[in-house]
Short mmCIF file of C-alpha atoms in Angstrom, two decimals:
data_model
loop_
_atom_site.label_atom_id
_atom_site.label_comp_id
_atom_site.label_asym_id
_atom_site.label_seq_id
_atom_site.Cartn_x
_atom_site.Cartn_y
_atom_site.Cartn_z
CA MET A 1 4.09 9.52 8.43
CA GLY A 2 6.96 11.95 7.62
CA ARG A 3 9.51 10.45 5.56
CA PRO A 4 7.39 8.44 3.01
CA ILE A 5 5.30 11.51 2.28
CA HIS A 6 8.28 13.80 2.21
CA ASP A 7 9.70 11.42 -0.60
CA ILE A 8 6.53 12.07 -2.58
CA VAL A 9 5.64 15.72 -1.58
CA PRO A 10 8.93 17.29 -0.66
CA ARG A 11 7.60 20.93 0.01
CA VAL A 12 5.19 22.13 2.49
CA SER A 13 2.29 23.92 0.83
CA LEU A 14 -1.02 25.61 1.81
CA HIS A 15 -2.56 23.79 -0.93
CA SER A 16 -3.99 20.17 -0.53
CA VAL A 17 -2.39 17.38 -2.53
CA GLY A 18 -5.91 16.14 -3.26
CA TRP A 19 -5.66 12.74 -2.07
CA ASN A 20 -8.78 10.82 -0.75
CA ARG A 21 -8.76 8.44 2.22
CA GLU A 22 -7.54 5.30 0.41
CA GLU A 23 -4.57 7.25 -1.21
CA ILE A 24 -3.63 8.70 2.13
CA LEU A 25 -3.73 5.18 3.65
CA PHE A 26 -1.53 3.82 0.90
CA PHE A 27 1.06 6.45 0.65
CA THR A 28 1.51 6.98 4.39
CA ARG A 29 1.77 3.13 4.52
CA HIS A 30 -0.76 3.23 7.39
CA GLY A 31 -4.16 1.50 7.30
CA PRO A 32 -5.18 -2.10 6.39
CA PHE A 33 -1.67 -3.40 5.80
CA LEU A 34 -0.39 -6.33 7.82
CA ALA A 35 3.09 -4.76 8.02
CA TYR A 36 1.51 -1.72 9.73
CA PHE A 37 -0.60 -3.79 12.04
CA SER A 38 2.41 -5.92 13.00
CA ARG A 39 4.34 -2.82 13.80
CA PHE A 40 1.96 -1.88 16.50
CA ARG A 41 1.28 -5.43 17.62
CA ILE A 42 -2.24 -5.31 16.30
CA ASP A 43 -1.56 -8.49 14.36
CA PRO A 44 1.02 -11.06 15.40
CA THR A 45 2.62 -11.37 11.99
CA SER A 46 3.40 -9.00 9.06
CA ASN A 47 3.04 -11.73 6.56
CA CYS A 48 0.19 -11.85 4.05
CA SER A 49 -1.63 -15.11 3.59
CA CYS A 50 0.41 -15.71 0.46
CA GLY A 51 3.57 -15.84 2.60
CA GLN A 52 5.23 -12.51 1.93
CA GLU A 53 5.36 -9.54 4.01
CA GLY A 54 2.27 -7.42 3.77
CA THR A 55 3.60 -4.06 2.72
CA THR A 56 1.87 -1.49 0.56
CA LEU A 57 4.38 -2.34 -2.30
CA HIS A 58 3.72 -6.05 -1.89
CA TYR A 59 -0.11 -5.66 -2.30
CA ALA A 60 0.32 -3.18 -5.19
CA THR A 61 2.74 -5.25 -7.33
CA GLU A 62 3.02 -8.96 -6.36
CA CYS A 63 0.26 -10.33 -4.11
CA ILE A 64 -1.77 -13.03 -5.90
CA LEU A 65 -4.80 -11.77 -3.97
CA THR A 66 -4.62 -8.35 -5.59
CA ILE A 67 -3.60 -9.14 -9.08
CA SER A 68 -6.41 -7.17 -10.66
CA TRP A 69 -4.97 -3.98 -9.44
CA HIS A 70 -1.19 -4.67 -9.94
CA LEU A 71 1.25 -2.02 -11.10
CA ARG A 72 4.80 -2.74 -12.38
CA LYS A 73 7.18 -3.51 -9.52
CA PRO A 74 10.06 -1.06 -9.27
CA ALA A 75 13.71 -1.95 -8.81
CA GLU A 76 14.43 -1.66 -5.01
CA HIS A 77 16.73 1.37 -5.65
CA LEU A 78 13.84 3.19 -7.48
CA GLN A 79 11.12 2.57 -4.89
CA LYS A 80 11.07 6.23 -3.67
CA ILE A 81 10.70 7.52 -7.31
CA TRP A 82 7.94 4.81 -8.05
CA PHE A 83 5.84 6.09 -5.21
CA GLY A 84 6.19 9.57 -6.55
CA ARG A 85 5.20 8.64 -10.04
CA VAL A 86 2.27 6.61 -8.77
CA ALA A 87 0.99 9.52 -6.79
CA ALA A 88 1.28 11.80 -9.83
CA ASN A 89 -0.56 9.49 -12.19
CA GLN A 90 -4.31 9.45 -12.11
CA ASN A 91 -4.69 5.98 -13.63
CA SER A 92 -2.35 4.52 -10.99
CA ARG A 93 -4.07 6.35 -8.14
CA SER A 94 -7.41 4.89 -9.34
CA LYS A 95 -5.91 1.34 -9.14
CA ILE A 96 -4.53 2.30 -5.64
CA ARG A 97 -8.04 3.41 -4.47
CA ALA A 98 -9.67 0.17 -5.72
CA LEU A 99 -6.79 -1.90 -4.18
CA VAL A 100 -7.14 -0.36 -0.82
CA ARG A 101 -10.96 -0.71 -0.85
CA HIS A 102 -10.51 -4.41 -1.65
CA ILE A 103 -8.10 -4.89 1.10
CA MET A 104 -10.39 -3.15 3.60
CA ASN A 105 -13.48 -5.08 2.57
CA ASN A 106 -11.71 -8.41 2.64
CA GLN A 107 -9.13 -8.22 5.40
CA GLU A 108 -9.81 -11.76 6.59
CA LEU A 109 -8.35 -13.08 3.15
CA PHE A 110 -5.04 -11.39 3.95
CA ARG A 111 -4.52 -12.81 7.37
CA LEU A 112 -1.99 -15.68 7.61
CA ASN A 113 -4.36 -17.95 9.30
CA TYR A 114 -6.63 -17.86 6.27
CA SER A 115 -4.08 -19.40 4.08
CA ILE A 116 -4.75 -19.88 0.27
CA ILE A 117 -1.83 -22.18 -0.33
#
């Protein structure tokens, strides 16, 4: 969990950042994401049913199964800054919450054996 969160919240504080469950799952890159499941061999592949790697950034910016909640995709060298800005923006966080709920409620759609192609 350490480095991705440190990039967003660089200082330790006694005050909570105020994230709910879905936001914690997204920003820690844990949870219902195939790249995470594959890393721990819970799922045999990290690929989404659309064919690309099922990372948090993929679902939030380019997966055709989550187009209703897309945010603008950052340039590769700006990804750390992008996560920080998304975490600071209430509208973006609202989209992230809805996105994670959608993935959690429809996990079978995102599995590679449930191909949409």
